[in-house]
mmCIF file of C-alpha atoms in Angstrom:
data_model
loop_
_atom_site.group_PDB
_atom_site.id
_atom_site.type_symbol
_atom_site.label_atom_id
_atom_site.label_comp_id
_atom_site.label_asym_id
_atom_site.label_seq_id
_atom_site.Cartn_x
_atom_site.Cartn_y
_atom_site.Cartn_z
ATOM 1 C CA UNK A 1 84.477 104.950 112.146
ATOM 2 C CA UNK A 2 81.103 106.854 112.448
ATOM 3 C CA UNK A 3 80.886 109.972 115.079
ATOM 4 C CA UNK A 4 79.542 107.559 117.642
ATOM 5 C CA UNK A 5 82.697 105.327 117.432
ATOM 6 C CA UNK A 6 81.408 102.357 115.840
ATOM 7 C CA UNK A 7 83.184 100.575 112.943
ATOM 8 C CA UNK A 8 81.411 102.219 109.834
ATOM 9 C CA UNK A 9 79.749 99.714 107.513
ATOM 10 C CA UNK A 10 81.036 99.585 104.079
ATOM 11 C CA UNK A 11 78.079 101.326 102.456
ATOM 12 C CA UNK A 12 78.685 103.983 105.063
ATOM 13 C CA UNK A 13 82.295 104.430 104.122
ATOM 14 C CA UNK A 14 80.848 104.977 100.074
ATOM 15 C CA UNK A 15 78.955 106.888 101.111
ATOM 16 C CA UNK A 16 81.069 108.982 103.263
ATOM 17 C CA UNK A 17 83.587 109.012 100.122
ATOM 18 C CA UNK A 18 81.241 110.443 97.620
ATOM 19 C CA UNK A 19 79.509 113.265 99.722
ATOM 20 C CA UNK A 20 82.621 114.436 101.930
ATOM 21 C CA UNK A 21 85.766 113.326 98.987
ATOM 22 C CA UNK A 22 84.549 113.517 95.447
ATOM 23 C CA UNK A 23 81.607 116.043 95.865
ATOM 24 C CA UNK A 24 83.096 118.947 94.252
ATOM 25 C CA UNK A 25 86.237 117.139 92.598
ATOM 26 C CA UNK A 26 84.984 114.506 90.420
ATOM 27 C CA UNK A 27 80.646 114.170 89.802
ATOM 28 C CA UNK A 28 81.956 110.586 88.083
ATOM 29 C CA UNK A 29 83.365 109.361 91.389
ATOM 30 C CA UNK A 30 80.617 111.163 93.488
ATOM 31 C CA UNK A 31 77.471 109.233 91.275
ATOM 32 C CA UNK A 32 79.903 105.636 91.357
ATOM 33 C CA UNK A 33 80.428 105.659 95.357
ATOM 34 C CA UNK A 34 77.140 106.489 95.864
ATOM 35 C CA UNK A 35 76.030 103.676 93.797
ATOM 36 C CA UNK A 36 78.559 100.993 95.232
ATOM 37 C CA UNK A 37 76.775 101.751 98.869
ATOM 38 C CA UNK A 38 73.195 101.081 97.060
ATOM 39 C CA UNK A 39 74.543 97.513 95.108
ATOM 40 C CA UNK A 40 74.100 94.503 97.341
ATOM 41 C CA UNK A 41 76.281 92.285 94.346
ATOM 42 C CA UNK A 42 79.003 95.091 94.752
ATOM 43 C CA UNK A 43 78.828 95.619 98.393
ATOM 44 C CA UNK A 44 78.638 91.645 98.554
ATOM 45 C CA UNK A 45 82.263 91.353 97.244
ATOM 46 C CA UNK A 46 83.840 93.705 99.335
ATOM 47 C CA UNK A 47 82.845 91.928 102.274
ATOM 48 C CA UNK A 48 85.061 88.718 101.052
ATOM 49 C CA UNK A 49 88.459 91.455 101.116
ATOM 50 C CA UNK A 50 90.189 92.506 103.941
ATOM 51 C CA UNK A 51 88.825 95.282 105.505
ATOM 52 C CA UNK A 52 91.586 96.979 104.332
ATOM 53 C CA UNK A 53 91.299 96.534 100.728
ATOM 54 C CA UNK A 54 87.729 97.907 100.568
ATOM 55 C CA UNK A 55 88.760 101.556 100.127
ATOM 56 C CA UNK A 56 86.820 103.764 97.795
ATOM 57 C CA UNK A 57 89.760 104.889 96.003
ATOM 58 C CA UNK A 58 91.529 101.270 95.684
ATOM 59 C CA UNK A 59 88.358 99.559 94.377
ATOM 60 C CA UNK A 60 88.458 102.372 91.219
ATOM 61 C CA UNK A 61 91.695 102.542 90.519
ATOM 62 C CA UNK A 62 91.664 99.054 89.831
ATOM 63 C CA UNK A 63 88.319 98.963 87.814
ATOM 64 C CA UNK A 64 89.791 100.860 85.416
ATOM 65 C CA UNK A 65 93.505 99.024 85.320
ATOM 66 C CA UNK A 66 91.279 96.464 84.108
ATOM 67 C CA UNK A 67 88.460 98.014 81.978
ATOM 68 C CA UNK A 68 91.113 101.321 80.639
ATOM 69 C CA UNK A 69 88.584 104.141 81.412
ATOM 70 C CA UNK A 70 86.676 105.214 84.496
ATOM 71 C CA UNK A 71 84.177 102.585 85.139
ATOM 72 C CA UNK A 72 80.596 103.648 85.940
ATOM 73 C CA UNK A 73 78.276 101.227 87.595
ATOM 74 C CA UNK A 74 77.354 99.165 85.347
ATOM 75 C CA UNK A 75 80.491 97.946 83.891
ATOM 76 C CA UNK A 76 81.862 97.990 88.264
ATOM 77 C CA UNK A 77 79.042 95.214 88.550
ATOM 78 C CA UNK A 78 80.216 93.599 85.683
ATOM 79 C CA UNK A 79 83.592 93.427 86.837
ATOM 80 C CA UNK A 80 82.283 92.159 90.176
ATOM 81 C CA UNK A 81 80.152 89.501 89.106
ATOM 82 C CA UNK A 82 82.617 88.049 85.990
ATOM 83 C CA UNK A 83 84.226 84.746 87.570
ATOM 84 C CA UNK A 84 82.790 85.830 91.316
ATOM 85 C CA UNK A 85 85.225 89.192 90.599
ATOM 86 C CA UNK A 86 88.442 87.386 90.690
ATOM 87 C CA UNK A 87 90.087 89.111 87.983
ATOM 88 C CA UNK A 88 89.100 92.385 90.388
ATOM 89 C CA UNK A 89 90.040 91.119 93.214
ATOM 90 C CA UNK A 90 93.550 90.160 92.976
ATOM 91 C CA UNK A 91 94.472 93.534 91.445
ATOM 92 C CA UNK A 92 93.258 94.838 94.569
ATOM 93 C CA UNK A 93 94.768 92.262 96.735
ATOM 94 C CA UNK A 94 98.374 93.082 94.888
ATOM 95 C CA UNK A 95 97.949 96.976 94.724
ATOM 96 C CA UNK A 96 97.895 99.900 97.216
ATOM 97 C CA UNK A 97 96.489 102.935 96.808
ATOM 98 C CA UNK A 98 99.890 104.822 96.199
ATOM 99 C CA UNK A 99 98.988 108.265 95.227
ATOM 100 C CA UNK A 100 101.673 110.142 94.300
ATOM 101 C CA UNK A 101 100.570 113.874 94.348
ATOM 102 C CA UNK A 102 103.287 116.230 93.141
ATOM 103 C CA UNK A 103 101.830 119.170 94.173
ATOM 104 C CA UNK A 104 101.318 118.148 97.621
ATOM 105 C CA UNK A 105 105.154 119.767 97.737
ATOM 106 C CA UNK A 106 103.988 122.890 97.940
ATOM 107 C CA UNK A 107 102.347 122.032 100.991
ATOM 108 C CA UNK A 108 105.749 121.075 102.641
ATOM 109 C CA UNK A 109 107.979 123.099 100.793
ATOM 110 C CA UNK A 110 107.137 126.649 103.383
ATOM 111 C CA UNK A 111 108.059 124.422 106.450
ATOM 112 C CA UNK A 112 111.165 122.602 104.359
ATOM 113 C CA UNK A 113 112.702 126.305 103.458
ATOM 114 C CA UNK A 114 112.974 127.388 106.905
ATOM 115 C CA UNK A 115 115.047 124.281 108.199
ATOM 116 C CA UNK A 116 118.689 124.551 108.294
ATOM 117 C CA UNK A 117 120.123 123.725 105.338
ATOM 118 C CA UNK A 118 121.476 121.960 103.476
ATOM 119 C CA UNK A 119 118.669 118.634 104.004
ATOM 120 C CA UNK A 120 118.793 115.301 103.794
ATOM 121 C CA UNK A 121 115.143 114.302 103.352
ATOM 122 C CA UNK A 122 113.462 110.840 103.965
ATOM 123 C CA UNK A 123 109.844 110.508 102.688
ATOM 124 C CA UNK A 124 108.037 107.140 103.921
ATOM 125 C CA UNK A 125 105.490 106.046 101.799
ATOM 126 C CA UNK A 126 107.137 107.131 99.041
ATOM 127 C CA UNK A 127 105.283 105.337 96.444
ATOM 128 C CA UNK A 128 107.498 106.246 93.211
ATOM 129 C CA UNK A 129 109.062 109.179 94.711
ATOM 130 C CA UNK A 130 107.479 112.070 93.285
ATOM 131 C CA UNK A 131 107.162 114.074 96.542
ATOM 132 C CA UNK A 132 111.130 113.743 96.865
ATOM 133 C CA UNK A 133 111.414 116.176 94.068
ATOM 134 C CA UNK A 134 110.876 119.282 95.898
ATOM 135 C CA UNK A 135 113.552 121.707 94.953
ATOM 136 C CA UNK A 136 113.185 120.196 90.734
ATOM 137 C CA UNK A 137 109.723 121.666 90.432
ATOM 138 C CA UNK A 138 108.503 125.642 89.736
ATOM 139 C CA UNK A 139 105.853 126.838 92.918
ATOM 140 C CA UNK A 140 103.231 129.892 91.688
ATOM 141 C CA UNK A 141 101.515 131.211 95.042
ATOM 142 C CA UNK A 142 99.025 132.966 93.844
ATOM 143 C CA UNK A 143 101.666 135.374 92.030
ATOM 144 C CA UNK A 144 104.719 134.704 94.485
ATOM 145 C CA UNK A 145 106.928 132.683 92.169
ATOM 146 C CA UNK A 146 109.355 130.307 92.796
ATOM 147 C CA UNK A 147 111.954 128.503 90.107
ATOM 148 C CA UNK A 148 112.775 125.248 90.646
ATOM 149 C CA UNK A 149 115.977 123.433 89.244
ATOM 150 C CA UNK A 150 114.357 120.964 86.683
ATOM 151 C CA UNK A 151 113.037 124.015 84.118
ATOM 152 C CA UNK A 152 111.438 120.823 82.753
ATOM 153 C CA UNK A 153 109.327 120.058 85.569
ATOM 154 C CA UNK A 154 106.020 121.003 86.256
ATOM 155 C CA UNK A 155 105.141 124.088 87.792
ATOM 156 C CA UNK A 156 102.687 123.527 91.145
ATOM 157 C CA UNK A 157 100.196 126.212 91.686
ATOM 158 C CA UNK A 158 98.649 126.691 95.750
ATOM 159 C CA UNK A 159 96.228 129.617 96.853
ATOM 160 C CA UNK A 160 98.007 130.502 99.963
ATOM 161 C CA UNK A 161 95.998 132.226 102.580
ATOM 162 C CA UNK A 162 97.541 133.616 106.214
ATOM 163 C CA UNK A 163 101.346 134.191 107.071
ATOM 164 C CA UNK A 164 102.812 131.448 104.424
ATOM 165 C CA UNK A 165 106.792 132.057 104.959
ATOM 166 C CA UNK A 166 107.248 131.705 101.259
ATOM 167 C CA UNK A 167 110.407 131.346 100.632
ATOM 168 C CA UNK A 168 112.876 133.079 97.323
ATOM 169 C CA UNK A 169 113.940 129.991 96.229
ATOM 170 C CA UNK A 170 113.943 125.940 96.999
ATOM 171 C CA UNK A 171 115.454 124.259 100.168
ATOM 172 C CA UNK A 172 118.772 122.631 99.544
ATOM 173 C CA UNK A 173 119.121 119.460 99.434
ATOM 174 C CA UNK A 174 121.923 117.032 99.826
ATOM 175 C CA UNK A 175 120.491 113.907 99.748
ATOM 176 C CA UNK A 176 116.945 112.162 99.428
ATOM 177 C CA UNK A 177 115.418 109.013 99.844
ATOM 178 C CA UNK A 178 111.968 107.417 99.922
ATOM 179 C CA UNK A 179 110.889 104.226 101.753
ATOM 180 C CA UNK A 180 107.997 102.082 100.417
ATOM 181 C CA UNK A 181 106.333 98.993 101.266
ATOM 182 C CA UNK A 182 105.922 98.095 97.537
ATOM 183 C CA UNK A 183 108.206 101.192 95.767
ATOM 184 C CA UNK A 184 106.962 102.334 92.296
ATOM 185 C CA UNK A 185 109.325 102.378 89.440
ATOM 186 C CA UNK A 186 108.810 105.208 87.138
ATOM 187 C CA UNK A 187 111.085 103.621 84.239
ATOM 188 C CA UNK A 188 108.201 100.681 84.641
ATOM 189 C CA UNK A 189 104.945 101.117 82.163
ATOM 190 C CA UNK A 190 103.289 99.491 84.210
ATOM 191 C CA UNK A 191 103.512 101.038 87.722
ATOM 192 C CA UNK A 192 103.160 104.293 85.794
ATOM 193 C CA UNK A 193 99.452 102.999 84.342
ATOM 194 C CA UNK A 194 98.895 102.063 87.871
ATOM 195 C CA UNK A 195 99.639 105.932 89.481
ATOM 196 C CA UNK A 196 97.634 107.239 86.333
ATOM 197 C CA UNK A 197 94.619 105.302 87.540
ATOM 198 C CA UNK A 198 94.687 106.552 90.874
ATOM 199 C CA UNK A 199 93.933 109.961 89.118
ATOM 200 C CA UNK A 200 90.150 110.713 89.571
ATOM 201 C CA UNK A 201 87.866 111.648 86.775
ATOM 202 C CA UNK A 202 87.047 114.930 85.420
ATOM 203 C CA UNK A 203 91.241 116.199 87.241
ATOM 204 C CA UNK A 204 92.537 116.757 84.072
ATOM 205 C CA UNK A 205 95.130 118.996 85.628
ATOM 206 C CA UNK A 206 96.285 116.514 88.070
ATOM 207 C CA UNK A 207 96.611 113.542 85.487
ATOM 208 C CA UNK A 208 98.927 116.577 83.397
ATOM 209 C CA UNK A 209 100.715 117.327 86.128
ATOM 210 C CA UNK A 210 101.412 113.557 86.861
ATOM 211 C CA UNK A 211 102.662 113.109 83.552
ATOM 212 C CA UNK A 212 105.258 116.228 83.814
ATOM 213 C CA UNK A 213 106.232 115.121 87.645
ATOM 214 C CA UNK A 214 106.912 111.544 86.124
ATOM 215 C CA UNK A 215 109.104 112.602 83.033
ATOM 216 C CA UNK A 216 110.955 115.014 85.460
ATOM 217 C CA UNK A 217 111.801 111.629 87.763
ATOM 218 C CA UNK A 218 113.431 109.811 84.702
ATOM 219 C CA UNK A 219 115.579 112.083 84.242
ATOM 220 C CA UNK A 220 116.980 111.925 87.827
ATOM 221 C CA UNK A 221 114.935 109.210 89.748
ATOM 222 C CA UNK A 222 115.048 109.214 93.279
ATOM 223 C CA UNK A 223 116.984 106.707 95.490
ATOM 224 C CA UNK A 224 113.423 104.503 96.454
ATOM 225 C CA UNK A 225 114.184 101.333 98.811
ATOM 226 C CA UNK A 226 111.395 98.386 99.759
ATOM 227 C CA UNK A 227 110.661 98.669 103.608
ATOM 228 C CA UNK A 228 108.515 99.092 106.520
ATOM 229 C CA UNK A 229 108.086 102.750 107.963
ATOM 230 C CA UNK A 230 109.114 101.087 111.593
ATOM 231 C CA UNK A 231 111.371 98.200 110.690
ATOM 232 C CA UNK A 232 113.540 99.653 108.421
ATOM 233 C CA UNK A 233 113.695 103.551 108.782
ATOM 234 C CA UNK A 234 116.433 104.053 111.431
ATOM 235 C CA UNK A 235 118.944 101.951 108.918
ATOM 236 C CA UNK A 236 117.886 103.997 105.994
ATOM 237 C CA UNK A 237 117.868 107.467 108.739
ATOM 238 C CA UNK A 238 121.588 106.321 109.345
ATOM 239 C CA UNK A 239 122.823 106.673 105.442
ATOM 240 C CA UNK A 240 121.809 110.125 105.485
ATOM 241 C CA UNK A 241 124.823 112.338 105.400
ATOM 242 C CA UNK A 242 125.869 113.940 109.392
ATOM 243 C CA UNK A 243 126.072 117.493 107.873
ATOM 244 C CA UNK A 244 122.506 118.023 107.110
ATOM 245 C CA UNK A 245 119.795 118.488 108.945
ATOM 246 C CA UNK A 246 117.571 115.192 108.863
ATOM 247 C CA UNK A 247 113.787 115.439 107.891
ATOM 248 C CA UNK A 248 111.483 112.531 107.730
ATOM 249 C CA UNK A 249 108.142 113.075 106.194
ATOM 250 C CA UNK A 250 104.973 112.069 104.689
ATOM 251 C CA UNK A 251 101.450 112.555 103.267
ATOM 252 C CA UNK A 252 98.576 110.251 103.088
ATOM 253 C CA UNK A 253 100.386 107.288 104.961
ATOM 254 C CA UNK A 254 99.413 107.111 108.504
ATOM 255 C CA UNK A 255 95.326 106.712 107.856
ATOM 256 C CA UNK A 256 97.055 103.572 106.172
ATOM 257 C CA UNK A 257 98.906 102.301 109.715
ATOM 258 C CA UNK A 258 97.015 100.890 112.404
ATOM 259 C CA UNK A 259 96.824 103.518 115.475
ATOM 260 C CA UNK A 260 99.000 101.411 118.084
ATOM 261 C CA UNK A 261 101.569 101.083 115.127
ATOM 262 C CA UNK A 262 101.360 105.116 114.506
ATOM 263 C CA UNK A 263 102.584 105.867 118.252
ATOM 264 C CA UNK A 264 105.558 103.192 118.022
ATOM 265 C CA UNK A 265 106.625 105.497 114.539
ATOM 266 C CA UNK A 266 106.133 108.460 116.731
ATOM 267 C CA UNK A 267 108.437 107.934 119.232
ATOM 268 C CA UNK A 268 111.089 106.190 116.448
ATOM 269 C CA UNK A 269 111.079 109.194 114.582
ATOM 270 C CA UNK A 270 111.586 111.396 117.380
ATOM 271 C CA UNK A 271 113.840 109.231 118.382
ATOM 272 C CA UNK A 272 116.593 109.752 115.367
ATOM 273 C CA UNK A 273 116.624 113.349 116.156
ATOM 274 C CA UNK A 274 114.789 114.295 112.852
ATOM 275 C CA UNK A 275 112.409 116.856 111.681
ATOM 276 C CA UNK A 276 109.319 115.237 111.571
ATOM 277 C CA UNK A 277 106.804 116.950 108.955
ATOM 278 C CA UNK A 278 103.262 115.159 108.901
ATOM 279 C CA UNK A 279 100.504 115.935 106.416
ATOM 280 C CA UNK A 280 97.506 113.858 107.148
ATOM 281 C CA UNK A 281 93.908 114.234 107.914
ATOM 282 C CA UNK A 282 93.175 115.839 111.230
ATOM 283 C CA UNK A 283 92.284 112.802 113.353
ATOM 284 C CA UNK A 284 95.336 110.658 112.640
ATOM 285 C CA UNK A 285 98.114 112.072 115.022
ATOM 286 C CA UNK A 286 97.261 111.125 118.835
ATOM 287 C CA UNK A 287 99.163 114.182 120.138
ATOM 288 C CA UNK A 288 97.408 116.893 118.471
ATOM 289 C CA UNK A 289 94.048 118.405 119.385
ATOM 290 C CA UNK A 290 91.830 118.363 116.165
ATOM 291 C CA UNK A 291 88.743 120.015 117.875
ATOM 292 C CA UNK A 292 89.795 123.175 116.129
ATOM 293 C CA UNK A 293 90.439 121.647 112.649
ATOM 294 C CA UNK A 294 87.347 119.347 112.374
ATOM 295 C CA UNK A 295 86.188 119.940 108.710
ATOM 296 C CA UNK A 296 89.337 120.838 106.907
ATOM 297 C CA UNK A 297 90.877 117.925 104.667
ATOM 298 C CA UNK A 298 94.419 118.031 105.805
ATOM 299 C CA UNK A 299 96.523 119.196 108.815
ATOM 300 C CA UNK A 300 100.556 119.968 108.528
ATOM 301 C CA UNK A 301 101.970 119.326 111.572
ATOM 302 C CA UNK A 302 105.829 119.357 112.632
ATOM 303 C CA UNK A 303 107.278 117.000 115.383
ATOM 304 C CA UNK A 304 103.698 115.236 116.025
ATOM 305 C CA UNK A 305 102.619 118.307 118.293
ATOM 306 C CA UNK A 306 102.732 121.659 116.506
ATOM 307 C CA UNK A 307 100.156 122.400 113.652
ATOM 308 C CA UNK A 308 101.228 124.396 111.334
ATOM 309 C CA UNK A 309 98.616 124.603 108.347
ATOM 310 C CA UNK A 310 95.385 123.291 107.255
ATOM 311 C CA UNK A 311 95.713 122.241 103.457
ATOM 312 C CA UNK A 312 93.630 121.065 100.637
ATOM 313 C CA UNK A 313 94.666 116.774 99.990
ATOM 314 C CA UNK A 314 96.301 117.834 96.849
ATOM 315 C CA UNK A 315 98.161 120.881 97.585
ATOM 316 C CA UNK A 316 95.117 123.336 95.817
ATOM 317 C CA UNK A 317 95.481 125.663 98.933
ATOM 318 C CA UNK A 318 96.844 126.437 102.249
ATOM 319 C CA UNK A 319 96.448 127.883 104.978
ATOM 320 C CA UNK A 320 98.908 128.775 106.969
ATOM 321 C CA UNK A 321 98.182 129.122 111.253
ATOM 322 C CA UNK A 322 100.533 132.103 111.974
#
C-alpha cells in the first residue's frame, strides 16, 4: 500500500524493496529491484501471479534455485521470457519465502529469559525450525556473553542499545514445536538449497551463519508439524506440557496473513492463555500505535499491545524501550 492507501503497483513495490530493504544490505539486490520496476517483459509476468507471489524477495530466491547464483537483470529477463517464464513461475507458485533467520533469536531471547520457566515454546511459521533453537546457540551483546548448550552452534552477535534485560544464561525449555504451512526439512538437500537462496547477496555472514544454525538442527531437529496458524494451533497449543509456561511466537509471518485473518489469530492466541511474542514490521498488529515507530524495520511486541523493542529484520541490533 502507498501512504495514501492505495494498492501499490508492482513497480512501486520494487521499487520500495530496493531503496527502503536492500539499500545498505545488498547493492546486487538494490541495482536488480530497481531494474525489475523499469522492465515491462519482467513486470509483464508478474502481473499473470497472484498478487501474492510477486514479492521482491520470492521472485530472487527462485531465480537463482534455477540459474545457481544471484541473477542480475539480464539473465532475470531471460528466465522470464524462456517458455513465457514457466520454468520461473512454478517455482514460485510451489515456494514461500521461508526465511529462516537464526539470529533473529537474539531478538526474542531478552523477553523469553524473563518468563517463568521452564517453557514450552510454539513458533508459527516455523519454516525449518531454526528460530526454535534458542537456548542451543552462543549470544555476544556487544561484549555481554551468553553460552548456549549446542557449543557447536553458531554464536549470534546483536548491538544492544537501552535497558536490554540480558539475561546470564538461556531460558529453559521443556518442550518446542514449530507450525508451518509447508515445514522445511533440514535432513532434505533440497529445502536446505531453497533457505540458502533466500540469503541475499553480498551477507556472507548470514549465509555462514545459516550453514552453522542448519548443522546444529541435525543434530537435534525440532518437532516441525504441517498446519495453518488458525486451524491447527490450539491442537498443537494442547500437546504442550501443563507445567510450563506456554509461549507462542513469530517473526516475519503476519505481513504474510491477510489483516481480517491477523485479528481472528489475535484473539485465538490470547485465547489459550499463552505468551504471545510478535516480531513484525510496525504496521502489522491492529492494537498497537506505530506513530512512534514509523521508520524502524521491526517492532517486538508481547500480548499484541505492549512494545517492547524496535529491532533490525535480522537480529543486527536492538533496541530495547525501557
Amino acid at each position: 500500500m502507498t501512504a495514501t492507501g492505495v494498492p501499490a503497483s508492482t513497480a512501486q513495490i520494487y521499487q520500495g524493496f530496493a531503496r527502503q530493504e536492500a539499500r545498505g544490505r545488498s547493492p546486487a539486490y538494490e541495482a536488480l529491484a530497481e531494474g525489475v520496476a523499469g522492465d515491462r517483459g519482467i513486470l509483464r509476468f508478474l502481473g499473470s501471479l497472484p498478487p501474492e507471489k510477486r514479492q521482491p524477495n520470492l521472485l530472487f530466491a527462485a531465480a537463482r534455485y534455477l540459474l545457481g547464483v544471484p541473477a542480475d537483470l539480464a539473465s532475470l529477463r531471460g528466465l522470464a521470457r524462456r517458455s513465457g517464464g514457466r520454468e520461473l513461475a512454478e517455482v514460485m507458485l510451489a515456494r514461500r519465502t521461508q526465511t529462516n533467520e537464526p539470529a533473529r533469536c537474539a531478538l526474542l531471547l531478552p523477553a523469553l529469559a524473563q518468563l517463568p520457566q521452564p517453557l514450552a515454546l510454539i513458533e508459527v511459521g516455523a519454516s525449518a525450525g531454526l528460530t526454535l533453537l534458542v537456548d542451543r546457540y552462543s549470544y555476544d551483546y556487544a561484549g555481554h556473553r551468553i553460552a548456549g548448550l549446542d557449543p557447536q552452534a553458531p554464536t549470534l552477535r546483536c548491538a544492544p542499545d537501552g535497558p536490554v534485560p540480558l539475561p546470564g544464561r538461556p531460558p529453559v525449555i521443556a518442550w518446542r514445536a514449530g507450525l508451518d504451512l509447508n515445514p522445511l526439512s533440514v535432513a532434505s538437500d533440497d529445502d536446505v538449497r531453497w533457505l540458502t537462496c533466500l540469503v541475499w547477496p553480498g551477507e556472507d555472514d548470514r549465509q555462514e551463519r545459516l550453514a552453522q544454525a542448519i548443522a546444529a538442527a541435525r543434530r537435534d531437529p525440532p518437532a516441525l508439524y504441517r498446519g495453518d496458524l488458525i486451524d491447527d494451533l490450539p491442537a498443537l497449543a494442547a500437546r504442550a506440557p501443563a507445567d510450563a509456561t506456554l509461549v507462542v511466537y513469530h517473526s516475519a509471518v503476519l505481513a504474510y496473513v491477510a489483516p481480517e485473518r491477523r485479528r481472528v489469530f489475535a484473539d485465538l492466541v490470547r485465547g489459550l492463555g499463552a505468551v504471545w511474542l510478535s516480531n513484525e514490521g510496525p504496521r502489522v498488529l491492529a492494537d498497537v500505535a506505530v506513530e512512534a515507530f514509523t521508520g524502524d524495520p521491526f517492532l517486538l511486541v508481547r500480548d499484541g499491545l505492549e512494545p517492547l523493542a524496535v529491532a533490525d529484520g535480522h537480529g543486527a541490533w536492538l533496541r530495547w524501550l525501557g
